[in-house]
């Protein structure tokens, strides 16, 4: 699946985003490389097993006190998403624990000095979210499988909805700063500026700063 797992470090705290397979290995590798950094949260952009499959393993290493965060909508979908991947591709994955916190549009997830804004982007799953932050190093968004360079995430998987993902893509193109670096669920990153130029799904986006 080649899922991208991200570790956001601010000061002595870290937030894990979309831990895929072998969460115990991910956690141990990170702690060895950053012994003075404390993981304060595990957030998933959506419920699919290739983005949540490492949560249980990470908690085995980091401890149950590290909160697991997912959208309010996708929280009810976690077990079904694991079952769907097993049925579709025969891939076994651990069912993540019940989330410690659920989030909605406009909520904030903080790590160190960074505050991520939760943006609801249904379509790839009913409760997909994007995490956006303006940081000293620039604007950044973790978009999961909602946005891909030149396109969008699949909508033919369990919970997918083509009609819902189109306005989600337009929402990102219209609202995020053009210099925002978008960290993708699979593959290389992109920027909002690039997607406004080449992504046909953003061809009709009208931005307030262009009017």
PDB file of N, CA, C and O in Angstrom, residues 133-197:
ATOM      1  N   UNK A 133      -2.191  23.592   9.237  1.00  0.00           N
ATOM      2  CA  UNK A 133      -1.543  24.479  10.205  1.00  0.00           C
ATOM      3  C   UNK A 133      -0.664  25.489   9.488  1.00  0.00           C
ATOM      4  O   UNK A 133      -0.008  25.170   8.490  1.00  0.00           O
ATOM      5  N   UNK A 134      -0.663  26.710   9.999  1.00  0.00           N
ATOM      6  CA  UNK A 134       0.292  27.732   9.588  1.00  0.00           C
ATOM      7  C   UNK A 134       1.438  27.692  10.587  1.00  0.00           C
ATOM      8  O   UNK A 134       1.228  27.933  11.780  1.00  0.00           O
ATOM      9  N   UNK A 135       2.644  27.358  10.120  1.00  0.00           N
ATOM     10  CA  UNK A 135       3.779  27.205  11.017  1.00  0.00           C
ATOM     11  C   UNK A 135       4.902  28.159  10.619  1.00  0.00           C
ATOM     12  O   UNK A 135       4.858  28.796   9.562  1.00  0.00           O
ATOM     13  N   UNK A 136       5.926  28.236  11.462  1.00  0.00           N
ATOM     14  CA  UNK A 136       7.084  29.078  11.153  1.00  0.00           C
ATOM     15  C   UNK A 136       7.789  28.597   9.897  1.00  0.00           C
ATOM     16  O   UNK A 136       8.470  29.375   9.221  1.00  0.00           O
ATOM     17  N   UNK A 137       7.637  27.323   9.580  1.00  0.00           N
ATOM     18  CA  UNK A 137       8.276  26.762   8.387  1.00  0.00           C
ATOM     19  C   UNK A 137       7.359  26.778   7.174  1.00  0.00           C
ATOM     20  O   UNK A 137       7.705  26.222   6.126  1.00  0.00           O
ATOM     21  N   UNK A 138       6.179  27.391   7.294  1.00  0.00           N
ATOM     22  CA  UNK A 138       5.263  27.484   6.164  1.00  0.00           C
ATOM     23  C   UNK A 138       3.938  26.806   6.444  1.00  0.00           C
ATOM     24  O   UNK A 138       3.766  26.103   7.446  1.00  0.00           O
ATOM     25  N   UNK A 139       2.989  27.022   5.551  1.00  0.00           N
ATOM     26  CA  UNK A 139       1.668  26.405   5.668  1.00  0.00           C
ATOM     27  C   UNK A 139       1.729  24.951   5.231  1.00  0.00           C
ATOM     28  O   UNK A 139       2.355  24.627   4.209  1.00  0.00           O
ATOM     29  N   UNK A 140       1.045  24.084   5.982  1.00  0.00           N
ATOM     30  CA  UNK A 140       1.113  22.652   5.688  1.00  0.00           C
ATOM     31  C   UNK A 140      -0.246  22.018   5.959  1.00  0.00           C
ATOM     32  O   UNK A 140      -0.979  22.443   6.856  1.00  0.00           O
ATOM     33  N   UNK A 141      -0.584  21.031   5.145  1.00  0.00           N
ATOM     34  CA  UNK A 141      -1.839  20.302   5.328  1.00  0.00           C
ATOM     35  C   UNK A 141      -1.585  18.819   5.121  1.00  0.00           C
ATOM     36  O   UNK A 141      -0.918  18.417   4.158  1.00  0.00           O
ATOM     37  N   UNK A 142      -2.104  18.023   6.025  1.00  0.00           N
ATOM     38  CA  UNK A 142      -2.070  16.569   5.887  1.00  0.00           C
ATOM     39  C   UNK A 142      -3.438  16.152   5.361  1.00  0.00           C
ATOM     40  O   UNK A 142      -4.438  16.246   6.062  1.00  0.00           O
ATOM     41  N   UNK A 143      -3.459  15.719   4.098  1.00  0.00           N
ATOM     42  CA  UNK A 143      -4.727  15.570   3.378  1.00  0.00           C
ATOM     43  C   UNK A 143      -5.196  14.128   3.266  1.00  0.00           C
ATOM     44  O   UNK A 143      -6.258  13.870   2.688  1.00  0.00           O
ATOM     45  N   UNK A 144      -4.445  13.178   3.818  1.00  0.00           N
ATOM     46  CA  UNK A 144      -4.868  11.781   3.732  1.00  0.00           C
ATOM     47  C   UNK A 144      -5.055  11.349   2.293  1.00  0.00           C
ATOM     48  O   UNK A 144      -4.199  11.619   1.433  1.00  0.00           O
ATOM     49  N   UNK A 145      -6.181  10.705   2.011  1.00  0.00           N
ATOM     50  CA  UNK A 145      -6.462  10.249   0.645  1.00  0.00           C
ATOM     51  C   UNK A 145      -7.543  11.089  -0.030  1.00  0.00           C
ATOM     52  O   UNK A 145      -8.157  10.663  -1.007  1.00  0.00           O
ATOM     53  N   UNK A 146      -7.779  12.284   0.493  1.00  0.00           N
ATOM     54  CA  UNK A 146      -8.759  13.162  -0.152  1.00  0.00           C
ATOM     55  C   UNK A 146      -8.194  13.734  -1.444  1.00  0.00           C
ATOM     56  O   UNK A 146      -8.830  13.674  -2.507  1.00  0.00           O
ATOM     57  N   UNK A 147      -7.001  14.283  -1.383  1.00  0.00           N
ATOM     58  CA  UNK A 147      -6.367  14.941  -2.525  1.00  0.00           C
ATOM     59  C   UNK A 147      -5.124  14.180  -2.946  1.00  0.00           C
ATOM     60  O   UNK A 147      -4.322  13.776  -2.103  1.00  0.00           O
ATOM     61  N   UNK A 148      -4.963  13.990  -4.253  1.00  0.00           N
ATOM     62  CA  UNK A 148      -3.732  13.459  -4.823  1.00  0.00           C
ATOM     63  C   UNK A 148      -3.255  14.407  -5.913  1.00  0.00           C
ATOM     64  O   UNK A 148      -4.074  15.152  -6.490  1.00  0.00           O
ATOM     65  N   UNK A 149      -1.962  14.414  -6.226  1.00  0.00           N
ATOM     66  CA  UNK A 149      -1.486  15.292  -7.292  1.00  0.00           C
ATOM     67  C   UNK A 149      -2.253  15.049  -8.595  1.00  0.00           C
ATOM     68  O   UNK A 149      -2.272  13.946  -9.127  1.00  0.00           O
ATOM     69  N   UNK A 150      -2.941  16.073  -9.049  1.00  0.00           N
ATOM     70  CA  UNK A 150      -3.692  15.966 -10.291  1.00  0.00           C
ATOM     71  C   UNK A 150      -5.027  15.275 -10.187  1.00  0.00           C
ATOM     72  O   UNK A 150      -5.692  15.061 -11.206  1.00  0.00           O
ATOM     73  N   UNK A 151      -5.453  14.901  -8.995  1.00  0.00           N
ATOM     74  CA  UNK A 151      -6.713  14.171  -8.874  1.00  0.00           C
ATOM     75  C   UNK A 151      -7.197  14.116  -7.443  1.00  0.00           C
ATOM     76  O   UNK A 151      -6.923  15.003  -6.623  1.00  0.00           O
ATOM     77  N   UNK A 152      -7.893  13.027  -7.124  1.00  0.00           N
ATOM     78  CA  UNK A 152      -8.426  12.861  -5.767  1.00  0.00           C
ATOM     79  C   UNK A 152      -8.382  11.392  -5.391  1.00  0.00           C
ATOM     80  O   UNK A 152      -8.036  10.531  -6.213  1.00  0.00           O
ATOM     81  N   UNK A 153      -8.743  11.096  -4.161  1.00  0.00           N
ATOM     82  CA  UNK A 153      -8.750   9.724  -3.687  1.00  0.00           C
ATOM     83  C   UNK A 153      -9.870   8.908  -4.296  1.00  0.00           C
ATOM     84  O   UNK A 153     -10.844   9.443  -4.844  1.00  0.00           O
ATOM     85  N   UNK A 154      -9.743   7.595  -4.198  1.00  0.00           N
ATOM     86  CA  UNK A 154     -10.745   6.685  -4.741  1.00  0.00           C
ATOM     87  C   UNK A 154     -12.074   6.854  -4.017  1.00  0.00           C
ATOM     88  O   UNK A 154     -12.116   7.131  -2.825  1.00  0.00           O
ATOM     89  N   UNK A 155     -13.127   6.633  -4.767  1.00  0.00           N
ATOM     90  CA  UNK A 155     -14.461   6.663  -4.164  1.00  0.00           C
ATOM     91  C   UNK A 155     -15.202   5.355  -4.382  1.00  0.00           C
ATOM     92  O   UNK A 155     -16.405   5.274  -4.113  1.00  0.00           O
ATOM     93  N   UNK A 156     -14.478   4.326  -4.862  1.00  0.00           N
ATOM     94  CA  UNK A 156     -15.116   3.031  -5.099  1.00  0.00           C
ATOM     95  C   UNK A 156     -14.872   2.055  -3.957  1.00  0.00           C
ATOM     96  O   UNK A 156     -15.243   0.887  -4.046  1.00  0.00           O
ATOM     97  N   UNK A 157     -14.268   2.516  -2.874  1.00  0.00           N
ATOM     98  CA  UNK A 157     -14.058   1.683  -1.700  1.00  0.00           C
ATOM     99  C   UNK A 157     -15.216   1.886  -0.724  1.00  0.00           C
ATOM    100  O   UNK A 157     -16.072   2.752  -0.909  1.00  0.00           O
ATOM    101  N   UNK A 158     -15.220   1.072   0.322  1.00  0.00           N
ATOM    102  CA  UNK A 158     -16.279   1.152   1.333  1.00  0.00           C
ATOM    103  C   UNK A 158     -16.421   2.587   1.852  1.00  0.00           C
ATOM    104  O   UNK A 158     -15.457   3.199   2.299  1.00  0.00           O
ATOM    105  N   UNK A 159     -17.629   3.137   1.744  1.00  0.00           N
ATOM    106  CA  UNK A 159     -17.889   4.474   2.256  1.00  0.00           C
ATOM    107  C   UNK A 159     -17.586   5.596   1.289  1.00  0.00           C
ATOM    108  O   UNK A 159     -17.811   6.764   1.611  1.00  0.00           O
ATOM    109  N   UNK A 160     -17.074   5.279   0.099  1.00  0.00           N
ATOM    110  CA  UNK A 160     -16.731   6.320  -0.857  1.00  0.00           C
ATOM    111  C   UNK A 160     -17.956   6.963  -1.491  1.00  0.00           C
ATOM    112  O   UNK A 160     -18.997   6.334  -1.641  1.00  0.00           O
ATOM    113  N   UNK A 161     -17.806   8.221  -1.880  1.00  0.00           N
ATOM    114  CA  UNK A 161     -18.924   8.970  -2.454  1.00  0.00           C
ATOM    115  C   UNK A 161     -18.365  10.028  -3.399  1.00  0.00           C
ATOM    116  O   UNK A 161     -17.837  11.050  -2.959  1.00  0.00           O
ATOM    117  N   UNK A 162     -18.483   9.782  -4.707  1.00  0.00           N
ATOM    118  CA  UNK A 162     -17.948  10.719  -5.700  1.00  0.00           C
ATOM    119  C   UNK A 162     -18.597  12.088  -5.587  1.00  0.00           C
ATOM    120  O   UNK A 162     -17.926  13.125  -5.700  1.00  0.00           O
ATOM    121  N   UNK A 163     -19.891  12.113  -5.379  1.00  0.00           N
ATOM    122  CA  UNK A 163     -20.594  13.391  -5.275  1.00  0.00           C
ATOM    123  C   UNK A 163     -20.127  14.210  -4.085  1.00  0.00           C
ATOM    124  O   UNK A 163     -20.167  15.444  -4.110  1.00  0.00           O
ATOM    125  N   UNK A 164     -19.649  13.535  -3.035  1.00  0.00           N
ATOM    126  CA  UNK A 164     -19.191  14.249  -1.838  1.00  0.00           C
ATOM    127  C   UNK A 164     -17.754  14.733  -1.964  1.00  0.00           C
ATOM    128  O   UNK A 164     -17.394  15.772  -1.407  1.00  0.00           O
ATOM    129  N   UNK A 165     -16.916  13.993  -2.700  1.00  0.00           N
ATOM    130  CA  UNK A 165     -15.503  14.371  -2.728  1.00  0.00           C
ATOM    131  C   UNK A 165     -15.254  15.581  -3.608  1.00  0.00           C
ATOM    132  O   UNK A 165     -14.306  16.343  -3.376  1.00  0.00           O
ATOM    133  N   UNK A 166     -16.088  15.804  -4.610  1.00  0.00           N
ATOM    134  CA  UNK A 166     -15.882  16.954  -5.485  1.00  0.00           C
ATOM    135  C   UNK A 166     -15.936  18.281  -4.723  1.00  0.00           C
ATOM    136  O   UNK A 166     -15.018  19.106  -4.838  1.00  0.00           O
ATOM    137  N   UNK A 167     -16.972  18.546  -3.930  1.00  0.00           N
ATOM    138  CA  UNK A 167     -16.951  19.790  -3.145  1.00  0.00           C
ATOM    139  C   UNK A 167     -15.847  19.835  -2.091  1.00  0.00           C
ATOM    140  O   UNK A 167     -15.398  20.916  -1.715  1.00  0.00           O
ATOM    141  N   UNK A 168     -15.399  18.666  -1.627  1.00  0.00           N
ATOM    142  CA  UNK A 168     -14.288  18.653  -0.664  1.00  0.00           C
ATOM    143  C   UNK A 168     -13.008  19.153  -1.324  1.00  0.00           C
ATOM    144  O   UNK A 168     -12.249  19.926  -0.720  1.00  0.00           O
ATOM    145  N   UNK A 169     -12.755  18.717  -2.561  1.00  0.00           N
ATOM    146  CA  UNK A 169     -11.575  19.184  -3.289  1.00  0.00           C
ATOM    147  C   UNK A 169     -11.684  20.687  -3.549  1.00  0.00           C
ATOM    148  O   UNK A 169     -10.727  21.449  -3.372  1.00  0.00           O
ATOM    149  N   UNK A 170     -12.864  21.122  -3.977  1.00  0.00           N
ATOM    150  CA  UNK A 170     -13.072  22.546  -4.232  1.00  0.00           C
ATOM    151  C   UNK A 170     -12.876  23.367  -2.951  1.00  0.00           C
ATOM    152  O   UNK A 170     -12.329  24.470  -2.993  1.00  0.00           O
ATOM    153  N   UNK A 171     -13.309  22.830  -1.838  1.00  0.00           N
ATOM    154  CA  UNK A 171     -13.172  23.509  -0.543  1.00  0.00           C
ATOM    155  C   UNK A 171     -11.698  23.759  -0.214  1.00  0.00           C
ATOM    156  O   UNK A 171     -11.325  24.852   0.225  1.00  0.00           O
ATOM    157  N   UNK A 172     -10.854  22.751  -0.449  1.00  0.00           N
ATOM    158  CA  UNK A 172      -9.427  22.910  -0.186  1.00  0.00           C
ATOM    159  C   UNK A 172      -8.824  23.950  -1.117  1.00  0.00           C
ATOM    160  O   UNK A 172      -8.035  24.800  -0.699  1.00  0.00           O
ATOM    161  N   UNK A 173      -9.190  23.889  -2.400  1.00  0.00           N
ATOM    162  CA  UNK A 173      -8.643  24.830  -3.365  1.00  0.00           C
ATOM    163  C   UNK A 173      -9.058  26.263  -3.097  1.00  0.00           C
ATOM    164  O   UNK A 173      -8.304  27.201  -3.369  1.00  0.00           O
ATOM    165  N   UNK A 174     -10.252  26.445  -2.557  1.00  0.00           N
ATOM    166  CA  UNK A 174     -10.772  27.787  -2.326  1.00  0.00           C
ATOM    167  C   UNK A 174     -10.340  28.381  -0.998  1.00  0.00           C
ATOM    168  O   UNK A 174     -10.284  29.607  -0.863  1.00  0.00           O
ATOM    169  N   UNK A 175     -10.032  27.537  -0.010  1.00  0.00           N
ATOM    170  CA  UNK A 175      -9.829  28.057   1.345  1.00  0.00           C
ATOM    171  C   UNK A 175      -8.392  28.005   1.849  1.00  0.00           C
ATOM    172  O   UNK A 175      -8.013  28.834   2.688  1.00  0.00           O
ATOM    173  N   UNK A 176      -7.576  27.060   1.367  1.00  0.00           N
ATOM    174  CA  UNK A 176      -6.216  26.962   1.892  1.00  0.00           C
ATOM    175  C   UNK A 176      -5.283  27.939   1.171  1.00  0.00           C
ATOM    176  O   UNK A 176      -5.439  28.183  -0.027  1.00  0.00           O
ATOM    177  N   UNK A 177      -4.296  28.494   1.873  1.00  0.00           N
ATOM    178  CA  UNK A 177      -3.325  29.375   1.211  1.00  0.00           C
ATOM    179  C   UNK A 177      -2.654  28.659   0.050  1.00  0.00           C
ATOM    180  O   UNK A 177      -2.393  27.451   0.110  1.00  0.00           O
ATOM    181  N   UNK A 178      -2.362  29.392  -1.015  1.00  0.00           N
ATOM    182  CA  UNK A 178      -1.835  28.749  -2.220  1.00  0.00           C
ATOM    183  C   UNK A 178      -0.466  28.122  -1.994  1.00  0.00           C
ATOM    184  O   UNK A 178      -0.074  27.188  -2.702  1.00  0.00           O
ATOM    185  N   UNK A 179       0.283  28.626  -1.000  1.00  0.00           N
ATOM    186  CA  UNK A 179       1.606  28.056  -0.750  1.00  0.00           C
ATOM    187  C   UNK A 179       1.557  26.818   0.140  1.00  0.00           C
ATOM    188  O   UNK A 179       2.598  26.254   0.487  1.00  0.00           O
ATOM    189  N   UNK A 180       0.356  26.359   0.497  1.00  0.00           N
ATOM    190  CA  UNK A 180       0.239  25.218   1.408  1.00  0.00           C
ATOM    191  C   UNK A 180       0.840  23.963   0.802  1.00  0.00           C
ATOM    192  O   UNK A 180       0.483  23.551  -0.296  1.00  0.00           O
ATOM    193  N   UNK A 181       1.749  23.369   1.545  1.00  0.00           N
ATOM    194  CA  UNK A 181       2.293  22.068   1.142  1.00  0.00           C
ATOM    195  C   UNK A 181       1.329  20.991   1.611  1.00  0.00           C
ATOM    196  O   UNK A 181       0.997  20.922   2.796  1.00  0.00           O
ATOM    197  N   UNK A 182       0.885  20.160   0.681  1.00  0.00           N
ATOM    198  CA  UNK A 182      -0.082  19.116   0.981  1.00  0.00           C
ATOM    199  C   UNK A 182       0.632  17.771   1.063  1.00  0.00           C
ATOM    200  O   UNK A 182       1.170  17.277   0.065  1.00  0.00           O
ATOM    201  N   UNK A 183       0.646  17.186   2.257  1.00  0.00           N
ATOM    202  CA  UNK A 183       1.273  15.894   2.482  1.00  0.00           C
ATOM    203  C   UNK A 183       0.221  14.811   2.245  1.00  0.00           C
ATOM    204  O   UNK A 183      -0.805  14.768   2.930  1.00  0.00           O
ATOM    205  N   UNK A 184       0.503  13.950   1.284  1.00  0.00           N
ATOM    206  CA  UNK A 184      -0.463  13.020   0.719  1.00  0.00           C
ATOM    207  C   UNK A 184      -0.416  11.680   1.461  1.00  0.00           C
ATOM    208  O   UNK A 184       0.608  11.295   2.013  1.00  0.00           O
ATOM    209  N   UNK A 185      -1.528  10.949   1.422  1.00  0.00           N
ATOM    210  CA  UNK A 185      -1.572   9.641   2.065  1.00  0.00           C
ATOM    211  C   UNK A 185      -0.712   8.593   1.401  1.00  0.00           C
ATOM    212  O   UNK A 185      -0.201   7.675   2.058  1.00  0.00           O
ATOM    213  N   UNK A 186      -0.528   8.706   0.092  1.00  0.00           N
ATOM    214  CA  UNK A 186       0.298   7.759  -0.665  1.00  0.00           C
ATOM    215  C   UNK A 186       1.035   8.549  -1.742  1.00  0.00           C
ATOM    216  O   UNK A 186       0.401   9.227  -2.548  1.00  0.00           O
ATOM    217  N   UNK A 187       2.350   8.456  -1.766  1.00  0.00           N
ATOM    218  CA  UNK A 187       3.096   9.132  -2.813  1.00  0.00           C
ATOM    219  C   UNK A 187       3.594  10.505  -2.417  1.00  0.00           C
ATOM    220  O   UNK A 187       3.531  10.905  -1.248  1.00  0.00           O
ATOM    221  N   UNK A 188       4.078  11.283  -3.419  1.00  0.00           N
ATOM    222  CA  UNK A 188       4.735  12.557  -3.138  1.00  0.00           C
ATOM    223  C   UNK A 188       3.755  13.664  -2.790  1.00  0.00           C
ATOM    224  O   UNK A 188       2.567  13.603  -3.094  1.00  0.00           O
ATOM    225  N   UNK A 189       4.302  14.700  -2.144  1.00  0.00           N
ATOM    226  CA  UNK A 189       3.492  15.853  -1.761  1.00  0.00           C
ATOM    227  C   UNK A 189       3.227  16.752  -2.958  1.00  0.00           C
ATOM    228  O   UNK A 189       3.808  16.598  -4.037  1.00  0.00           O
ATOM    229  N   UNK A 190       2.342  17.714  -2.748  1.00  0.00           N
ATOM    230  CA  UNK A 190       2.037  18.709  -3.767  1.00  0.00           C
ATOM    231  C   UNK A 190       1.741  20.016  -3.053  1.00  0.00           C
ATOM    232  O   UNK A 190       1.920  20.123  -1.838  1.00  0.00           O
ATOM    233  N   UNK A 191       1.314  21.031  -3.785  1.00  0.00           N
ATOM    234  CA  UNK A 191       0.911  22.308  -3.195  1.00  0.00           C
ATOM    235  C   UNK A 191      -0.446  22.707  -3.748  1.00  0.00           C
ATOM    236  O   UNK A 191      -0.847  22.262  -4.833  1.00  0.00           O
ATOM    237  N   UNK A 192      -1.136  23.556  -3.022  1.00  0.00           N
ATOM    238  CA  UNK A 192      -2.417  24.059  -3.514  1.00  0.00           C
ATOM    239  C   UNK A 192      -2.200  24.829  -4.819  1.00  0.00           C
ATOM    240  O   UNK A 192      -2.998  24.719  -5.759  1.00  0.00           O
ATOM    241  N   UNK A 193      -1.125  25.601  -4.902  1.00  0.00           N
ATOM    242  CA  UNK A 193      -0.851  26.365  -6.126  1.00  0.00           C
ATOM    243  C   UNK A 193      -0.733  25.438  -7.327  1.00  0.00           C
ATOM    244  O   UNK A 193      -1.299  25.706  -8.397  1.00  0.00           O
ATOM    245  N   UNK A 194      -0.020  24.340  -7.154  1.00  0.00           N
ATOM    246  CA  UNK A 194       0.141  23.401  -8.262  1.00  0.00           C
ATOM    247  C   UNK A 194      -1.195  22.781  -8.640  1.00  0.00           C
ATOM    248  O   UNK A 194      -1.514  22.638  -9.828  1.00  0.00           O
ATOM    249  N   UNK A 195      -1.981  22.400  -7.641  1.00  0.00           N
ATOM    250  CA  UNK A 195      -3.255  21.744  -7.930  1.00  0.00           C
ATOM    251  C   UNK A 195      -4.241  22.707  -8.605  1.00  0.00           C
ATOM    252  O   UNK A 195      -5.001  22.302  -9.480  1.00  0.00           O
ATOM    253  N   UNK A 196      -4.218  23.967  -8.225  1.00  0.00           N
ATOM    254  CA  UNK A 196      -5.070  24.940  -8.894  1.00  0.00           C
ATOM    255  C   UNK A 196      -4.702  25.075 -10.367  1.00  0.00           C
ATOM    256  O   UNK A 196      -5.548  25.374 -11.213  1.00  0.00           O
ATOM    257  N   UNK A 197      -3.439  24.795 -10.660  1.00  0.00           N
ATOM    258  CA  UNK A 197      -2.971  24.921 -12.041  1.00  0.00           C
ATOM    259  C   UNK A 197      -3.236  23.671 -12.871  1.00  0.00           C
ATOM    260  O   UNK A 197      -3.604  23.774 -14.055  1.00  0.00           O
TER     261      UNK A 197
END
